[in-house]
Coordinates of C-alpha atoms in Angstrom, one line a residue:
X1 CA -25.1 -5.9 12.4
X2 CA -21.3 -6.5 12.6
X3 CA -19.9 -7.0 16.1
X4 CA -16.5 -5.4 16.4
X5 CA -13.6 -6.0 18.8
X6 CA -12.8 -2.6 20.2
X7 CA -9.1 -3.6 20.5
X8 CA -8.7 -3.9 16.8
X9 CA -7.2 -0.9 15.0
X10 CA -6.2 -0.2 11.4
X11 CA -3.7 2.2 9.9
X12 CA -4.0 3.0 6.2
X13 CA -0.8 4.4 4.6
X14 CA -1.9 7.0 2.1
X15 CA 1.1 9.3 1.6
X16 CA 2.8 8.0 -1.6
X17 CA 3.0 9.9 -4.9
X18 CA 2.5 6.9 -7.2
X19 CA 4.8 8.3 -9.9
X20 CA 4.7 5.2 -12.1
X21 CA 1.0 6.0 -12.7
X22 CA 1.9 9.5 -14.1
X23 CA 0.4 11.5 -15.7
X24 CA -2.8 10.6 -13.8
X25 CA -1.0 10.3 -10.5
X26 CA 0.8 13.5 -9.5
X27 CA 2.3 14.9 -6.4
X28 CA -0.8 17.1 -5.9
X29 CA -3.3 14.3 -6.5
X30 CA -1.7 10.8 -6.2
X31 CA -3.2 7.5 -7.4
X32 CA -4.8 6.5 -4.1
X33 CA -7.2 9.4 -4.5
X34 CA -8.2 8.3 -8.0
X35 CA -10.8 5.8 -9.2
X36 CA -8.1 3.7 -10.9
X37 CA -10.4 0.7 -11.7
X38 CA -13.4 2.6 -12.9
X39 CA -15.6 1.2 -10.1
X40 CA -17.0 4.5 -8.8
X41 CA -14.7 4.8 -5.7
X42 CA -11.1 5.7 -5.2
X43 CA -8.4 3.2 -4.0
X44 CA -8.4 4.9 -0.6
X45 CA -12.2 4.6 -0.3
X46 CA -12.1 0.9 -1.3
X47 CA -9.4 0.2 1.3
X48 CA -11.3 2.1 4.0
X49 CA -14.6 0.4 3.3
X50 CA -13.0 -3.0 3.2
X51 CA -11.5 -2.5 6.6
X52 CA -14.8 -1.4 8.1
X53 CA -15.8 -5.1 7.9
X54 CA -13.3 -5.9 10.6
X55 CA -12.4 -2.7 12.5
X56 CA -14.6 -0.1 14.1
X57 CA -14.7 3.1 11.9
X58 CA -13.4 5.2 14.8
X59 CA -10.4 2.9 15.1
X60 CA -9.2 3.4 11.6
X61 CA -6.3 5.9 11.2
X62 CA -5.1 7.4 7.9
X63 CA -1.4 8.1 7.6
X64 CA -0.6 10.8 5.0
X65 CA 1.1 14.1 4.7
X66 CA -0.1 17.7 5.1
X67 CA -0.8 18.2 1.4
X68 CA -3.6 15.6 1.3
X69 CA -5.5 16.5 4.5
X70 CA -8.4 18.1 2.6
X71 CA -8.6 15.4 0.0
X72 CA -8.8 12.7 2.7
X73 CA -11.6 14.5 4.5
X74 CA -13.5 14.9 1.3
X75 CA -13.2 11.3 0.3
X76 CA -13.8 9.8 3.8
X77 CA -16.4 12.1 5.4
X78 CA -17.1 9.6 8.2
X79 CA -13.7 10.0 9.9
X80 CA -12.7 12.8 12.3
X81 CA -9.7 15.0 12.0
X82 CA -8.1 13.2 14.9
X83 CA -8.0 10.0 12.8
X84 CA -5.7 11.6 10.2
X85 CA -2.0 11.6 11.0
X86 CA -0.1 14.1 8.9
X87 CA 3.6 13.7 8.3
X88 CA 5.4 17.0 7.9
X89 CA 8.2 15.2 5.9
X90 CA 8.4 12.0 3.9
X91 CA 10.4 9.5 5.9
X92 CA 9.4 6.1 4.5
X93 CA 7.2 3.6 6.5
X94 CA 9.1 3.1 9.8
X95 CA 8.6 6.5 11.4
X96 CA 4.9 6.9 10.5
X97 CA 4.1 3.3 11.8
X98 CA 5.9 4.0 15.1
X99 CA 4.1 7.3 15.6
X100 CA 0.7 5.6 14.8
X101 CA 1.5 2.7 17.2
X102 CA 2.4 5.1 20.0
X103 CA -0.8 7.0 19.5
X104 CA -2.9 3.8 19.5
X105 CA -1.2 2.3 22.5
X106 CA -1.7 5.5 24.5
X107 CA -5.4 5.3 23.7
X108 CA -5.7 1.6 24.2
X109 CA -2.8 -0.4 25.8
X110 CA -4.4 -3.7 24.6
X111 CA -4.6 -2.6 21.0
X112 CA -3.8 -4.9 18.1
X113 CA -3.1 -2.9 14.9
X114 CA -3.2 -3.6 11.2
X115 CA -1.1 -1.6 8.8
X116 CA -2.1 -1.6 5.1
X117 CA -1.3 0.5 2.0
X118 CA -4.1 2.6 0.6
X119 CA -3.5 1.7 -3.1
X120 CA -3.7 -2.1 -3.4
X121 CA -6.3 -4.1 -5.3
X122 CA -8.0 -6.9 -3.4
X123 CA -10.6 -9.3 -4.5
X124 CA -12.4 -12.1 -2.6
X125 CA -13.3 -9.7 0.3
X126 CA -14.8 -12.5 2.4
X127 CA -11.5 -14.3 2.3
X128 CA -9.7 -11.0 3.1
X129 CA -11.9 -10.6 6.2
X130 CA -11.3 -14.2 7.3
X131 CA -7.5 -13.9 6.9
X132 CA -7.4 -10.6 8.8
X133 CA -9.4 -12.0 11.6
X134 CA -7.1 -15.0 11.8
X135 CA -4.1 -12.6 12.1
X136 CA -5.8 -10.4 14.7
X137 CA -6.6 -13.4 16.9
X138 CA -3.0 -14.8 16.6
X139 CA -1.5 -11.4 17.4
X140 CA -3.7 -11.0 20.5
X141 CA -2.5 -14.3 21.9
X142 CA 1.3 -13.7 21.7
X143 CA 4.0 -11.2 20.9
X144 CA 4.6 -11.8 17.2
X145 CA 4.8 -9.7 14.1
X146 CA 2.5 -11.0 11.3
X147 CA 2.8 -10.2 7.6
X148 CA 0.7 -11.4 4.7
X149 CA 2.2 -13.2 1.7
X150 CA 0.7 -13.8 -1.7
X151 CA 1.2 -17.2 -3.3
X152 CA 3.1 -16.5 -6.5
X153 CA 1.3 -17.3 -9.8
X154 CA 4.4 -16.6 -12.0
X155 CA 8.1 -15.7 -11.5
X156 CA 7.6 -12.0 -10.9
X157 CA 10.9 -10.1 -10.6
X158 CA 9.2 -6.9 -9.4
X159 CA 8.1 -8.0 -5.9
X160 CA 10.1 -8.8 -2.8
X161 CA 9.7 -12.4 -1.6
X162 CA 9.3 -14.0 1.9
X163 CA 10.7 -17.5 2.5
X164 CA 8.9 -19.4 5.3
X165 CA 9.3 -22.6 7.2
X166 CA 6.8 -25.1 5.7
X167 CA 6.9 -27.2 8.9
X168 CA 5.6 -24.4 11.1
X169 CA 1.9 -24.6 11.6
X170 CA -1.0 -24.8 9.1
X171 CA -2.1 -21.2 8.8
X172 CA 0.8 -19.2 10.4
X173 CA 4.3 -19.9 9.3
X174 CA 7.6 -18.7 10.7
X175 CA 9.5 -16.4 8.4
X176 CA 13.0 -17.6 7.5
X177 CA 14.1 -14.6 5.5
X178 CA 13.0 -11.7 3.4
X179 CA 14.5 -11.4 -0.1
X180 CA 14.7 -8.4 -2.4
X181 CA 13.4 -8.3 -6.0
X182 CA 15.0 -11.4 -7.5
X183 CA 16.5 -12.2 -10.9
X184 CA 14.2 -14.2 -13.2
X185 CA 16.3 -17.3 -12.5
X186 CA 15.9 -17.0 -8.8
X187 CA 12.2 -16.1 -9.1
X188 CA 11.7 -19.4 -11.0
X189 CA 13.6 -21.2 -8.3
X190 CA 11.4 -19.7 -5.6
X191 CA 8.3 -21.0 -7.3
X192 CA 9.8 -24.5 -7.6
X193 CA 10.7 -24.6 -4.0
X194 CA 7.2 -23.8 -3.0
X195 CA 7.8 -22.0 0.3
X196 CA 8.1 -18.5 -1.0
X197 CA 5.4 -15.9 -1.2
X198 CA 5.2 -12.3 -2.5
X199 CA 5.5 -9.7 0.2
X200 CA 2.1 -7.9 0.3
X201 CA 3.1 -5.1 2.7
X202 CA 0.2 -5.8 5.0
X203 CA 1.1 -6.3 8.7
X204 CA -0.6 -7.0 12.1
X205 CA 0.8 -6.8 15.6
X206 CA 0.2 -5.6 19.1
X207 CA 0.8 -1.8 19.2
X208 CA 2.9 -2.4 22.4
X209 CA 5.0 -5.1 20.8
X210 CA 5.9 -3.2 17.7
X211 CA 6.9 -0.3 19.9
X212 CA 9.1 -2.7 21.9
X213 CA 10.6 -3.9 18.7
X214 CA 11.6 -0.4 17.7
X215 CA 13.2 0.0 21.1
X216 CA 15.2 -3.2 20.4
X217 CA 16.1 -2.6 16.8
X218 CA 15.8 1.2 16.2
X219 CA 16.5 2.8 19.6
X220 CA 17.3 6.3 18.2
X221 CA 13.9 6.6 16.5
X222 CA 12.1 5.2 19.5
X223 CA 13.8 7.7 21.8
X224 CA 13.0 10.6 19.4
X225 CA 9.2 9.8 19.5
X226 CA 9.1 8.6 23.1
X227 CA 9.9 12.0 24.4
X228 CA 6.6 13.2 23.0
X229 CA 4.3 10.5 24.3
X230 CA 2.7 12.8 26.9
X231 CA 1.4 15.1 24.1
X232 CA 0.2 12.4 21.7
X233 CA -3.6 12.6 21.1
X234 CA -3.7 16.1 22.5
X235 CA -3.8 19.6 21.0
X236 CA 0.0 19.8 21.4
X237 CA 0.7 16.7 19.3
X238 CA 1.0 18.6 16.0
X239 CA 3.6 21.0 17.3
X240 CA 5.7 18.1 18.6
X241 CA 5.4 16.1 15.3
X242 CA 6.3 19.1 13.2
X243 CA 9.4 19.8 15.2
X244 CA 10.7 16.3 15.7
X245 CA 9.4 14.1 12.8
X246 CA 11.8 15.5 10.1
X247 CA 14.7 14.3 12.3
X248 CA 13.6 10.6 12.1
X249 CA 15.6 8.3 9.9
X250 CA 14.3 7.7 6.4
X251 CA 13.9 3.9 6.5
X252 CA 11.2 1.2 5.8
X253 CA 9.6 -1.0 8.4
X254 CA 10.9 -4.0 6.5
X255 CA 14.6 -3.0 6.8
X256 CA 14.4 -1.6 10.3
X257 CA 12.3 -4.1 12.1
X258 CA 11.0 -7.1 10.2
X259 CA 14.3 -8.3 8.8
X260 CA 15.9 -8.0 12.2
X261 CA 13.2 -9.6 14.4
X262 CA 13.1 -13.3 15.3
X263 CA 9.4 -13.3 15.8
X264 CA 8.0 -12.7 12.3
X265 CA 5.3 -15.0 10.9
X266 CA 3.5 -15.0 7.6
X267 CA 0.0 -16.0 6.5
X268 CA -0.3 -17.0 2.9
X269 CA -3.3 -15.0 1.8
X270 CA -6.4 -16.7 0.4
X271 CA -7.6 -13.4 -1.3
X272 CA -6.5 -12.1 -4.7
X273 CA -4.1 -9.2 -4.5
X274 CA -2.2 -6.8 -6.7
X275 CA -0.1 -3.8 -5.6
X276 CA -1.2 -1.9 -8.7
X277 CA 2.4 -0.7 -9.1
X278 CA 2.3 0.1 -12.9
X279 CA -0.1 0.7 -15.7
X280 CA 0.6 -2.9 -16.8
X281 CA -0.4 -4.3 -13.5
X282 CA -3.7 -2.3 -13.6
X283 CA -4.3 -3.7 -17.1
X284 CA -4.0 -7.2 -15.8
X285 CA -6.8 -6.6 -13.3
X286 CA -9.3 -5.0 -15.6
X287 CA -11.8 -6.7 -18.0
X288 CA -10.5 -6.8 -21.6
X289 CA -12.3 -6.6 -24.9
X290 CA -11.9 -9.2 -27.6
X291 CA -8.6 -7.8 -28.6
X292 CA -7.1 -7.7 -25.0
X293 CA -7.6 -3.9 -24.7
X294 CA -8.3 -2.6 -21.2
X295 CA -10.3 0.6 -20.8
X296 CA -11.2 2.9 -17.9
X297 CA -13.8 5.7 -18.5
X298 CA -13.2 5.9 -22.3
X299 CA -15.4 4.5 -25.1
X300 CA -13.0 2.7 -27.3
X301 CA -13.2 2.2 -31.1
X302 CA -10.2 0.0 -32.0
X303 CA -9.1 -0.9 -35.5
X304 CA -6.3 -3.4 -35.7
X305 CA -5.4 -2.4 -32.2
X306 CA -4.8 -4.9 -29.3
X307 CA -3.2 -5.3 -25.9
X308 CA -3.5 -1.6 -25.1
X309 CA -4.2 0.1 -21.7
X310 CA -6.4 3.2 -22.1
X311 CA -7.3 5.6 -19.3
X312 CA -9.1 8.9 -19.8
X313 CA -9.9 11.3 -16.9
X314 CA -13.4 11.6 -18.1
X315 CA -15.7 9.8 -20.5
X316 CA -14.7 10.3 -24.1
X317 CA -14.4 8.4 -27.3
X318 CA -11.0 7.1 -28.1
X319 CA -10.1 5.9 -31.6
X320 CA -7.1 3.7 -32.1
X321 CA -5.9 2.4 -35.4
X322 CA -2.9 0.0 -35.7
X323 CA -1.7 0.4 -32.1
X324 CA -0.5 -2.6 -30.2
X325 CA 0.7 -3.0 -26.6
X326 CA 0.6 0.7 -25.7
X327 CA -0.3 2.7 -22.7
X328 CA -2.6 5.6 -23.5
X329 CA -3.4 8.0 -20.7
X330 CA -5.4 11.2 -21.2
X331 CA -5.2 13.6 -18.2
X332 CA -6.4 17.2 -18.1
X333 CA -3.0 18.6 -18.8
X334 CA -1.0 15.7 -20.4
X335 CA -1.6 13.1 -23.0
X336 CA 0.8 10.2 -22.8
X337 CA 1.2 7.4 -25.4
X338 CA 4.1 5.0 -24.7
X339 CA 4.8 1.4 -25.4
X340 CA 3.9 -1.0 -22.5
X341 CA 7.5 -2.3 -22.7
X342 CA 8.7 1.1 -21.5
X343 CA 6.3 1.4 -18.5
X344 CA 9.3 1.4 -16.1
X345 CA 10.6 4.5 -17.8
X346 CA 7.5 6.6 -16.9
X347 CA 9.1 8.0 -13.8
X348 CA 11.9 9.3 -15.9
X349 CA 9.5 10.7 -18.5
X350 CA 7.7 12.5 -15.7
X351 CA 10.9 14.1 -14.5
X352 CA 11.8 15.3 -18.0
X353 CA 8.3 16.8 -18.6
X354 CA 8.5 18.6 -15.2
X355 CA 12.0 20.0 -16.1
X356 CA 11.1 21.1 -19.6
X357 CA 7.5 22.4 -19.2
X358 CA 6.2 22.8 -15.6
X359 CA 7.1 21.1 -12.3
X360 CA 3.4 21.2 -11.4
X361 CA 2.7 18.7 -14.2
X362 CA 4.3 16.0 -11.9

């Protein structure tokens, strides 16, 4: 039986729309609530079950918005309503993390909290648990902000990078700077230098310390939420959040806190990770047939077809003849067939379909 530290908490961010996975992922039913990998569980469920190896179930909170309340309860029947924090407006990651930290600190002043997206793919779960425990123990000892970095395997221009001090420690390294998505030339340079990692967007810190960091770097938002501390975790919380949350600045935790703090450390992860940001990234994680086709749910009969990503919302036979490097997605209302080279244009395609046919299709 797993022995849990009751000071450990986890916050799963599950409010995104995932528009690059359209037409499967829609505003009504985003990708985190789908079985994207064909494994029999949704991305949210996988993230939740993974974290139960480290954090007590009752200490796991789900951050989302009003529209997804019922879906979350249906997919995670073990959690209580009080573990779901619903945002009345989309305001990026900083406000929701501050609100969660204040709720957690009020419940347990000694709490250390993990923040993780709901829609990432992680392998090597034993390594994941070991890395998370390492971070929890380090955050318990001192007031620091910890983020996880992924060792680059190629010069990816779609991720943000973290530069760290190679001389600082063996497992925990001082962050020198965060960098935006680089050019290919810079991405190659980062790999050569050897002290850059991809930013995985997974964080661990004391609840009290991240709140203090907001007070130092984003005082206006801290003041906005601090006036409601007395009603957090009570029946009056929802009314306070609905009235005040929309006034919060729309800003990420990276911009508002991490890039300004002098106490940020990174752990180069030992687990395999993908942010599953596009159909192409999903294809990379899936098993392939002899012609490099990746399939979820469908039964594929390919003729002279290779390098394709095929997803059907239910089990059906798909026949491809002479198709190479395409994304084929069959949803209940939309069939999309586009070249993989145009996967970054899917957001734009979604917008055009909503405008021409029906906004509910997005």
